[in-house]
Short mmCIF file of C-alpha atoms in Angstrom, two decimals:
data_model
loop_
_atom_site.label_atom_id
_atom_site.label_comp_id
_atom_site.label_asym_id
_atom_site.label_seq_id
_atom_site.Cartn_x
_atom_site.Cartn_y
_atom_site.Cartn_z
CA MET A 1 0.00 0.00 0.00
CA LYS A 2 1.34 3.42 -0.98
CA LEU A 3 0.40 6.50 1.02
CA TRP A 4 0.26 8.57 -2.17
CA GLY A 5 -1.32 6.26 -4.77
CA GLY A 6 -4.60 8.12 -5.45
CA ARG A 7 -3.11 10.52 -8.00
CA PHE A 8 -1.55 7.73 -10.08
CA THR A 9 -3.13 5.43 -12.64
CA LYS A 10 -0.15 3.15 -13.23
CA GLU A 11 1.84 0.96 -10.89
CA THR A 12 5.35 2.17 -10.19
CA ASN A 13 8.01 0.45 -12.26
CA GLN A 14 9.69 -2.15 -10.03
CA LEU A 15 13.14 -0.68 -10.57
CA VAL A 16 11.79 2.76 -9.69
CA HIS A 17 10.15 1.30 -6.58
CA ASN A 18 13.39 -0.35 -5.50
CA PHE A 19 15.42 2.79 -6.17
CA ASN A 20 12.94 4.98 -4.30
CA ALA A 21 12.30 2.67 -1.36
CA SER A 22 14.00 3.20 1.97
CA ILE A 23 12.56 0.36 4.05
CA SER A 24 15.76 -1.70 3.79
CA TYR A 25 17.40 0.78 6.16
CA ASP A 26 14.76 3.07 7.69
CA GLN A 27 13.25 0.01 9.37
CA LYS A 28 16.00 0.69 11.89
CA PHE A 29 13.80 3.30 13.55
CA TYR A 30 10.55 1.31 13.68
CA LYS A 31 10.35 1.93 17.44
CA GLN A 32 10.73 5.68 17.06
CA ASP A 33 8.11 5.70 14.28
CA ILE A 34 5.60 3.90 16.48
CA LEU A 35 6.28 6.01 19.59
CA GLY A 36 6.00 9.19 17.52
CA SER A 37 2.67 7.99 16.13
CA ILE A 38 1.37 7.22 19.61
CA ALA A 39 2.24 10.75 20.73
CA HIS A 40 0.61 12.18 17.60
CA VAL A 41 -2.73 10.40 18.06
CA THR A 42 -2.70 11.19 21.79
CA MET A 43 -2.50 14.87 20.83
CA LEU A 44 -5.19 14.46 18.15
CA GLU A 45 -7.59 13.04 20.73
CA LYS A 46 -6.78 15.85 23.19
CA GLN A 47 -7.64 18.36 20.46
CA GLY A 48 -10.93 16.64 19.62
CA ILE A 49 -9.73 15.57 16.17
CA LEU A 50 -10.02 11.88 17.15
CA THR A 51 -12.53 10.34 19.54
CA PRO A 52 -11.21 8.61 22.67
CA GLU A 53 -12.30 5.29 21.19
CA GLU A 54 -10.41 5.92 17.96
CA LYS A 55 -7.32 6.97 19.86
CA ASP A 56 -7.42 3.90 22.10
CA ALA A 57 -7.86 1.58 19.12
CA ILE A 58 -4.92 3.14 17.30
CA VAL A 59 -2.65 3.18 20.35
CA ASN A 60 -3.44 -0.44 21.20
CA GLY A 61 -2.85 -1.45 17.60
CA LEU A 62 0.49 0.38 17.46
CA GLN A 63 1.62 -1.12 20.76
CA GLY A 64 0.71 -4.57 19.43
CA ILE A 65 2.79 -3.98 16.29
CA LEU A 66 5.74 -2.85 18.43
CA THR A 67 5.46 -5.91 20.67
CA ASP A 68 5.25 -8.28 17.69
CA LEU A 69 8.24 -6.65 15.98
CA GLU A 70 10.37 -6.91 19.11
CA ASN A 71 9.48 -10.53 19.85
CA GLY A 72 9.95 -11.56 16.21
CA THR A 73 6.39 -12.62 15.39
CA LEU A 74 6.04 -9.77 12.87
CA GLU A 75 8.61 -9.32 10.12
CA ILE A 76 9.26 -6.12 8.19
CA THR A 77 8.86 -6.91 4.50
CA ALA A 78 10.18 -5.24 1.36
CA GLU A 79 6.90 -4.70 -0.48
CA HIS A 80 6.35 -1.56 1.57
CA GLU A 81 8.09 1.61 0.47
CA ASP A 82 9.24 2.70 3.93
CA ILE A 83 8.76 1.96 7.60
CA HIS A 84 5.91 4.48 7.84
CA SER A 85 3.92 2.64 5.14
CA PHE A 86 4.66 -0.70 6.79
CA VAL A 87 3.39 0.42 10.20
CA GLU A 88 0.28 2.11 8.81
CA ALA A 89 -0.64 -0.83 6.57
CA ASN A 90 -0.30 -3.27 9.46
CA LEU A 91 -2.33 -1.00 11.72
CA ILE A 92 -5.22 -0.79 9.21
CA GLU A 93 -5.09 -4.54 8.74
CA ARG A 94 -5.40 -5.04 12.50
CA ILE A 95 -7.95 -2.40 13.54
CA GLY A 96 -9.71 -1.40 10.31
CA ASP A 97 -10.99 2.12 9.57
CA PRO A 98 -9.66 3.86 12.72
CA GLY A 99 -6.17 3.03 11.46
CA LYS A 100 -6.79 5.17 8.40
CA LYS A 101 -6.93 8.22 10.67
CA LEU A 102 -3.41 7.74 11.99
CA HIS A 103 -1.93 10.12 9.43
CA THR A 104 -4.34 12.98 10.12
CA GLY A 105 -2.55 16.32 10.44
CA ARG A 106 0.91 15.16 9.42
CA SER A 107 3.04 14.41 6.37
CA ARG A 108 5.72 11.83 5.80
CA ASN A 109 8.07 14.81 5.69
CA ASP A 110 7.56 15.84 9.30
CA GLN A 111 7.11 12.20 10.31
CA VAL A 112 10.51 11.14 8.99
CA ALA A 113 12.09 14.29 10.43
CA LEU A 114 10.69 13.29 13.82
CA ASP A 115 11.77 9.65 13.53
CA MET A 116 15.30 10.62 12.59
CA LYS A 117 15.55 13.06 15.47
CA LEU A 118 14.22 10.54 17.96
CA TYR A 119 16.61 7.87 16.68
CA THR A 120 19.60 10.24 16.64
CA ARG A 121 18.78 11.46 20.11
CA ASP A 122 18.73 7.90 21.47
CA GLU A 123 22.01 7.09 19.73
CA ILE A 124 23.73 10.18 21.11
CA VAL A 125 22.87 8.94 24.61
CA ALA A 126 24.21 5.46 23.78
CA ILE A 127 27.47 6.83 22.32
CA ASN A 128 27.90 9.14 25.29
CA ASP A 129 27.55 6.16 27.64
CA LEU A 130 30.14 4.16 25.67
CA MET A 131 32.52 7.10 25.83
CA LYS A 132 32.09 7.30 29.57
CA GLU A 133 32.99 3.60 29.87
CA LEU A 134 36.17 4.27 27.91
CA MET A 135 37.03 7.25 30.11
CA VAL A 136 36.50 5.17 33.25
CA VAL A 137 39.16 2.75 31.95
CA ILE A 138 41.52 5.60 31.03
CA HIS A 139 40.97 7.07 34.50
CA ARG A 140 41.88 3.76 36.13
CA VAL A 141 45.09 3.51 34.11
CA MET A 142 45.95 7.08 35.11
CA ALA A 143 45.34 6.47 38.81
CA GLU A 144 47.54 3.35 38.73
CA ASN A 145 50.43 4.94 36.84
CA ILE A 146 51.27 8.35 38.26
CA ASP A 147 54.85 7.16 38.82
CA THR A 148 55.25 5.07 35.64
CA PHE A 149 57.91 7.04 33.78
CA MET A 150 58.08 7.10 29.99
CA PRO A 151 59.35 9.37 27.24
CA GLY A 152 57.17 12.19 26.00
CA PHE A 153 57.54 12.88 22.29
CA THR A 154 57.56 15.75 19.84
CA HIS A 155 58.04 15.05 16.13
CA LEU A 156 58.00 11.36 17.21
CA GLN A 157 61.38 12.03 18.84
CA LYS A 158 61.92 11.44 22.54
CA ALA A 159 61.73 14.85 24.17
CA GLN A 160 61.13 15.01 27.94
CA PRO A 161 60.11 12.49 30.59
CA VAL A 162 56.45 12.20 31.48
CA THR A 163 54.34 9.51 33.10
CA LEU A 164 51.90 7.04 31.62
CA ALA A 165 49.19 8.78 33.67
CA HIS A 166 50.04 12.10 32.06
CA HIS A 167 50.08 10.62 28.56
CA PHE A 168 46.70 8.91 29.03
CA GLY A 169 45.40 12.11 30.58
CA ALA A 170 45.79 13.86 27.24
CA TYR A 171 43.26 11.44 25.72
CA PHE A 172 40.97 11.84 28.71
CA GLU A 173 40.79 15.54 27.84
CA MET A 174 40.10 14.81 24.17
CA PHE A 175 37.24 12.45 25.00
CA ARG A 176 35.87 14.90 27.59
CA ARG A 177 35.57 17.49 24.81
CA ASP A 178 33.94 14.87 22.57
CA ARG A 179 31.26 14.20 25.16
CA SER A 180 30.70 17.93 25.55
CA ARG A 181 30.12 18.22 21.81
CA LEU A 182 27.56 15.40 21.94
CA ARG A 183 25.68 17.20 24.73
CA ASP A 184 25.67 20.41 22.70
CA ILE A 185 24.26 18.61 19.66
CA TYR A 186 21.58 16.93 21.78
CA ASP A 187 20.46 20.27 23.25
CA ARG A 188 20.49 22.08 19.92
CA MET A 189 18.51 19.40 18.05
CA ASN A 190 15.96 18.74 20.80
CA TYR A 191 13.01 20.52 19.18
CA CYS A 192 10.07 18.63 17.70
CA PRO A 193 9.31 18.92 13.95
CA LEU A 194 6.00 17.05 14.12
CA GLY A 195 3.15 19.32 13.00
CA ALA A 196 5.20 21.03 10.31
CA GLY A 197 3.35 18.99 7.70
CA ALA A 198 4.89 18.74 4.26
CA LEU A 199 6.35 22.25 4.60
CA ALA A 200 3.58 24.71 5.48
CA GLY A 201 1.94 23.33 8.61
CA THR A 202 -1.67 22.15 8.66
CA THR A 203 -5.18 23.52 9.05
CA TYR A 204 -5.92 21.08 11.88
CA PRO A 205 -5.78 22.67 15.37
CA LEU A 206 -2.72 20.75 16.51
CA ASP A 207 -1.11 21.36 19.89
CA ARG A 208 2.54 21.12 18.89
CA GLU A 209 3.77 22.07 22.36
CA TYR A 210 1.87 19.12 23.84
CA THR A 211 3.26 16.68 21.26
CA ALA A 212 6.78 17.97 21.95
CA SER A 213 6.33 17.47 25.70
CA LEU A 214 5.04 13.91 25.23
CA LEU A 215 8.22 13.07 23.31
CA LYS A 216 10.49 14.89 25.79
CA PHE A 217 11.54 17.64 23.43
CA ASP A 218 12.25 21.15 24.73
CA GLY A 219 9.54 22.52 22.45
CA PRO A 220 8.34 22.60 18.85
CA THR A 221 10.43 23.87 15.94
CA PHE A 222 9.62 27.44 14.88
CA ASN A 223 9.66 27.24 11.08
CA SER A 224 7.83 24.49 9.22
CA MET A 225 10.01 24.70 6.10
CA ASP A 226 13.20 24.39 8.12
CA SER A 227 11.62 21.62 10.22
CA VAL A 228 11.38 19.20 7.30
CA SER A 229 14.59 20.21 5.49
CA ASP A 230 17.02 20.58 8.42
CA ARG A 231 19.86 18.09 8.51
CA ASP A 232 22.28 20.33 10.41
CA TYR A 233 22.04 18.14 13.49
CA LEU A 234 23.17 15.10 11.48
CA ILE A 235 26.06 17.03 9.96
CA GLU A 236 27.04 18.17 13.45
CA LEU A 237 26.78 14.62 14.75
CA LEU A 238 28.86 13.19 11.89
CA SER A 239 31.44 15.91 12.54
CA ALA A 240 31.54 15.02 16.24
CA LEU A 241 31.76 11.30 15.41
CA SER A 242 34.61 12.04 13.00
CA THR A 243 36.47 13.83 15.78
CA ILE A 244 35.87 10.92 18.16
CA MET A 245 37.27 8.54 15.55
CA MET A 246 40.24 10.85 14.92
CA HIS A 247 41.06 10.80 18.63
CA MET A 248 40.77 7.02 18.81
CA SER A 249 42.85 6.69 15.65
CA ARG A 250 45.66 8.80 17.16
CA PHE A 251 45.56 6.64 20.26
CA CYS A 252 45.57 3.48 18.13
CA GLU A 253 48.57 4.71 16.16
CA GLU A 254 50.51 5.08 19.41
CA ILE A 255 49.42 1.67 20.67
CA ILE A 256 50.51 0.10 17.37
CA LEU A 257 53.92 1.74 17.78
CA TRP A 258 54.16 0.83 21.47
CA ASN A 259 53.25 -2.78 20.66
CA SER A 260 56.05 -3.10 18.10
CA ASN A 261 59.25 -5.05 18.79
CA GLU A 262 61.20 -1.80 18.68
CA TYR A 263 59.20 -0.18 21.50
CA ARG A 264 57.73 -3.05 23.56
CA PHE A 265 55.95 -0.54 25.84
CA VAL A 266 52.72 -2.55 25.86
CA GLU A 267 51.42 -6.05 25.33
CA ILE A 268 47.96 -6.28 23.85
CA ASP A 269 45.87 -9.09 25.31
CA ASP A 270 45.50 -12.21 23.17
CA SER A 271 41.75 -11.67 22.98
CA TYR A 272 42.32 -8.38 21.11
CA SER A 273 45.10 -9.63 18.82
CA THR A 274 45.47 -12.02 15.91
CA GLY A 275 48.29 -14.08 14.45
CA SER A 276 49.71 -14.62 10.99
CA SER A 277 48.71 -17.45 8.67
CA ILE A 278 52.35 -17.97 7.70
CA MET A 279 54.55 -16.41 10.42
CA PRO A 280 54.00 -18.20 13.74
CA GLN A 281 55.84 -15.58 15.82
CA LYS A 282 53.43 -12.74 14.91
CA LYS A 283 50.94 -11.10 17.28
CA ASN A 284 49.18 -8.37 15.37
CA PRO A 285 47.35 -5.33 16.83
CA ASP A 286 44.37 -5.83 14.53
CA ILE A 287 41.77 -4.02 16.64
CA ALA A 288 43.91 -0.89 16.82
CA GLU A 289 44.55 -1.08 13.08
CA LEU A 290 40.86 -1.57 12.27
CA VAL A 291 39.79 1.37 14.43
CA ARG A 292 42.42 3.47 12.67
CA GLY A 293 41.15 2.23 9.30
CA LYS A 294 37.45 2.74 10.02
CA THR A 295 38.07 6.40 10.81
CA GLY A 296 38.04 7.15 7.08
CA ARG A 297 34.64 5.47 6.78
CA VAL A 298 33.12 7.93 9.26
CA TYR A 299 34.87 10.88 7.58
CA GLY A 300 33.30 9.70 4.32
CA ALA A 301 29.80 9.85 5.79
CA LEU A 302 30.34 13.46 6.87
CA ILE A 303 31.70 14.58 3.49
CA SER A 304 28.95 12.70 1.66
CA LEU A 305 26.12 14.33 3.62
CA LEU A 306 27.69 17.79 3.31
CA THR A 307 27.89 17.25 -0.44
CA THR A 308 24.29 16.02 -0.63
CA MET A 309 22.96 19.05 1.27
CA LYS A 310 24.98 21.80 -0.37
CA GLY A 311 22.66 22.46 -3.33
CA ILE A 312 19.19 21.57 -2.04
CA PRO A 313 16.53 24.30 -2.22
CA LEU A 314 13.80 24.57 0.40
CA ALA A 315 11.98 22.59 1.49
CA TYR A 316 12.08 18.77 1.44
CA ASN A 317 13.76 16.96 -1.48
CA LYS A 318 14.22 13.22 -1.95
CA ASP A 319 18.00 13.70 -1.89
CA MET A 320 17.66 13.95 1.88
CA GLN A 321 16.79 10.27 2.06
CA GLU A 322 20.54 9.71 1.61
CA ASP A 323 21.13 10.91 5.18
CA LYS A 324 20.00 7.67 6.78
CA GLU A 325 22.33 4.95 5.54
CA LEU A 326 25.31 7.26 6.04
CA THR A 327 24.34 8.18 9.57
CA PHE A 328 23.30 4.68 10.60
CA ASP A 329 26.60 3.25 9.35
CA ALA A 330 28.68 5.96 11.05
CA ILE A 331 26.86 5.48 14.36
CA ASP A 332 27.25 1.71 14.24
CA THR A 333 30.93 2.06 13.32
CA VAL A 334 31.69 4.43 16.19
CA LYS A 335 29.78 2.35 18.73
CA GLY A 336 31.59 -0.82 17.68
CA CYS A 337 34.98 0.89 17.72
CA LEU A 338 34.38 2.42 21.15
CA ALA A 339 33.37 -0.93 22.67
CA LEU A 340 36.36 -2.82 21.23
CA PHE A 341 38.84 -0.04 21.91
CA THR A 342 37.72 0.15 25.54
CA GLY A 343 38.20 -3.61 25.96
CA MET A 344 41.64 -3.46 24.35
CA ILE A 345 42.80 -0.65 26.66
CA ASP A 346 41.29 -2.33 29.72
CA THR A 347 43.19 -5.60 29.16
CA MET A 348 46.49 -4.15 27.92
CA LYS A 349 49.67 -4.72 29.96
CA PHE A 350 52.34 -2.04 30.33
CA ASN A 351 56.05 -2.83 30.41
CA LYS A 352 56.99 -0.14 32.90
CA ASP A 353 60.71 -0.89 33.12
CA ILE A 354 61.08 -0.73 29.34
CA MET A 355 59.20 2.59 29.26
CA GLU A 356 61.49 4.14 31.87
CA ASP A 357 64.62 2.74 30.23
CA SER A 358 63.49 4.22 26.92
CA ALA A 359 63.10 7.62 28.55
CA LYS A 360 66.63 7.39 29.94
CA HIS A 361 68.27 6.23 26.71
CA GLY A 362 66.33 8.86 24.79
CA PHE A 363 68.10 11.56 26.84
CA THR A 364 64.73 13.01 27.85
CA ASN A 365 66.47 14.47 30.93
CA ALA A 366 68.83 16.63 28.81
CA THR A 367 66.78 19.79 29.41
CA ASP A 368 66.95 19.19 33.17
CA ALA A 369 70.71 18.69 32.92
CA ALA A 370 70.96 22.07 31.19
CA ASP A 371 68.78 23.60 33.91
CA TYR A 372 71.18 22.16 36.49
CA LEU A 373 74.00 24.17 34.94
CA VAL A 374 71.86 27.31 34.70
CA ASN A 375 71.04 26.98 38.40
CA HIS A 376 74.81 26.92 39.02
CA GLY A 377 75.42 30.17 37.16
CA VAL A 378 76.12 28.91 33.62
CA PRO A 379 74.34 30.94 30.88
CA PHE A 380 71.64 28.85 29.22
CA ARG A 381 73.17 29.02 25.73
CA ASP A 382 76.48 27.71 27.11
CA ALA A 383 74.65 25.07 29.14
CA HIS A 384 72.81 23.95 26.02
CA GLY A 385 76.11 23.39 24.20
CA ILE A 386 77.70 21.55 27.15
CA ILE A 387 74.80 19.09 27.43
CA GLY A 388 74.87 18.57 23.66
CA GLN A 389 78.51 17.45 23.96
CA LEU A 390 77.60 15.11 26.83
CA VAL A 391 74.77 13.57 24.80
CA LEU A 392 77.15 12.90 21.90
CA LEU A 393 79.58 11.25 24.35
CA CYS A 394 76.80 9.06 25.78
CA ILE A 395 75.62 8.06 22.29
CA ASP A 396 79.18 7.01 21.48
CA LYS A 397 79.36 4.94 24.68
CA GLY A 398 75.80 3.58 24.34
CA ILE A 399 74.73 4.73 27.81
CA PRO A 400 72.20 7.23 29.21
CA LEU A 401 73.23 10.45 30.95
CA ASP A 402 72.66 9.05 34.43
CA GLU A 403 75.23 6.26 33.79
CA LEU A 404 78.01 8.57 32.63
CA PRO A 405 80.79 8.77 35.29
CA LEU A 406 81.18 12.09 37.12
CA GLU A 407 84.75 12.53 35.84
CA GLU A 408 83.42 12.56 32.28
CA TYR A 409 80.97 15.30 33.27
CA LYS A 410 83.78 17.32 34.85
CA LYS A 411 86.00 17.02 31.76
CA ILE A 412 83.41 19.06 29.87
CA SER A 413 82.38 21.37 32.74
CA PRO A 414 83.86 21.56 36.28
CA VAL A 415 80.50 22.85 37.54
CA PHE A 416 79.10 19.32 37.76
CA GLU A 417 79.03 17.62 41.16
CA GLU A 418 77.63 14.37 42.50
CA ASP A 419 74.16 15.91 42.84
CA ILE A 420 73.80 15.93 39.03
CA TYR A 421 72.52 12.35 39.20
CA GLU A 422 69.70 13.28 41.54
CA ALA A 423 68.89 16.31 39.38
CA ILE A 424 68.49 14.23 36.21
CA SER A 425 66.76 11.16 37.62
CA MET A 426 63.44 10.43 35.95
CA LYS A 427 61.67 10.89 39.26
CA THR A 428 63.17 14.31 39.85
CA CYS A 429 62.59 15.46 36.27
CA VAL A 430 58.90 14.60 36.52
CA GLU A 431 58.23 15.44 40.16
CA LYS A 432 59.46 19.02 40.01
CA ARG A 433 56.93 19.79 37.25
CA ASN A 434 53.89 20.42 39.42
CA THR A 435 51.99 23.27 37.82
CA ILE A 436 48.44 22.13 37.10
CA GLY A 437 48.41 20.13 33.90
CA ALA A 438 52.02 19.00 34.26
CA PRO A 439 53.12 15.38 34.94
CA GLY A 440 54.32 15.85 38.52
CA GLN A 441 52.69 13.60 41.10
CA GLU A 442 50.96 16.36 43.06
CA ALA A 443 49.61 17.97 39.90
CA MET A 444 48.43 14.60 38.58
CA LYS A 445 46.67 13.78 41.85
CA GLN A 446 44.67 17.01 41.53
CA VAL A 447 43.73 16.20 37.94
CA ILE A 448 42.80 12.60 38.74
CA ALA A 449 40.58 13.79 41.61
CA ALA A 450 38.90 16.30 39.28
CA ASN A 451 38.41 13.57 36.67
CA ALA A 452 36.83 11.29 39.27
CA ARG A 453 34.32 14.03 40.13
CA TYR A 454 33.60 14.58 36.45
CA LEU A 455 32.89 10.86 35.89
CA GLU A 456 30.68 10.71 38.96
CA GLU A 457 28.63 13.74 37.89
CA SER A 458 28.37 13.13 34.13
#
């Protein structure tokens, strides 16, 4: 049954039907379609447009369809053009003529706009919850590793010593911003388009504020043309999802490096790794690589929807049907990546001794050695040159700065004394950096406490 067949005298060509149909993917929001319809007929009865008996019959019929869909006794079939047609046809089949009044005072345009908003709103909550689970794991790693020393990098070169807690804390901040963006999108999109009709409202005396309240929106949308042609919230969501994936991809890139034989900073659990079909020694970081790879898939959805929307005049156009598959796929991709990434991080083992040894052999304490000289009256530019000579000497000997004998230090500068070793120890280098946001233990304790409060409140 087509909702628009009265004007036409010929059946739609089957290829045209298949090309036009959306039920293969918009069936995903069958629940939202039914709940939106229940709210709509509840409002119609309140306004005297439906009788109480008609409303009750429709609501009971819709609830029966929802129950049957969820328990598997009713199957969504392809002969219907979209999920709206499927639900309405089944309703009429079950309750007869009252079902034909379901569509009073609305268009498929505002109906699909509502369904998509309800679905997107639910998915934002689900993604936000998954992100919180990831941040709880990151928080645990931070709390357990405030004195796990490792090299910090710039240009992928070892730069200065930090801690594993500090390094993970950078990603905690990224994901905190991601969750903030999701909340912003939720608040901005949370206005109900139902009642906008095809584009110019309706002559029926609808109570749009009441419908919006039933569906837990902040209110109705204020322009009926914009209501049915707005996809900004999906573009915003795909942008936010792309940023989430970018952050996970950066993290994955580091884990892939840390898991390599050259670094050996981490060991990924067997349950999140795979082997090689030909090389028995291999243990591959496949989950990290797949998350990194799937990032481009989410980027593609964003660019595709932006391209679709860029030339569309007001109001609704069929092009907009392309929003659904893109958004559904991006949401499913991000949710799957978040769940697997969280499990991988949660089960990963850290080789703390190797991390600290890497920081030492990377001369990450060279800046602190220069500061030692400055604190003993040597001009910084001279100190910089002196430490450069010492680093070259250590490279030649294959040892870190803290293993170089004191007499070698004194050959280059008599200013050095025995306390140089304390000054350049990893612990000292990190611990004296205690401004908020730095890796020092006291600073990190403050940040970890603040993060704990954030997780408890959000």
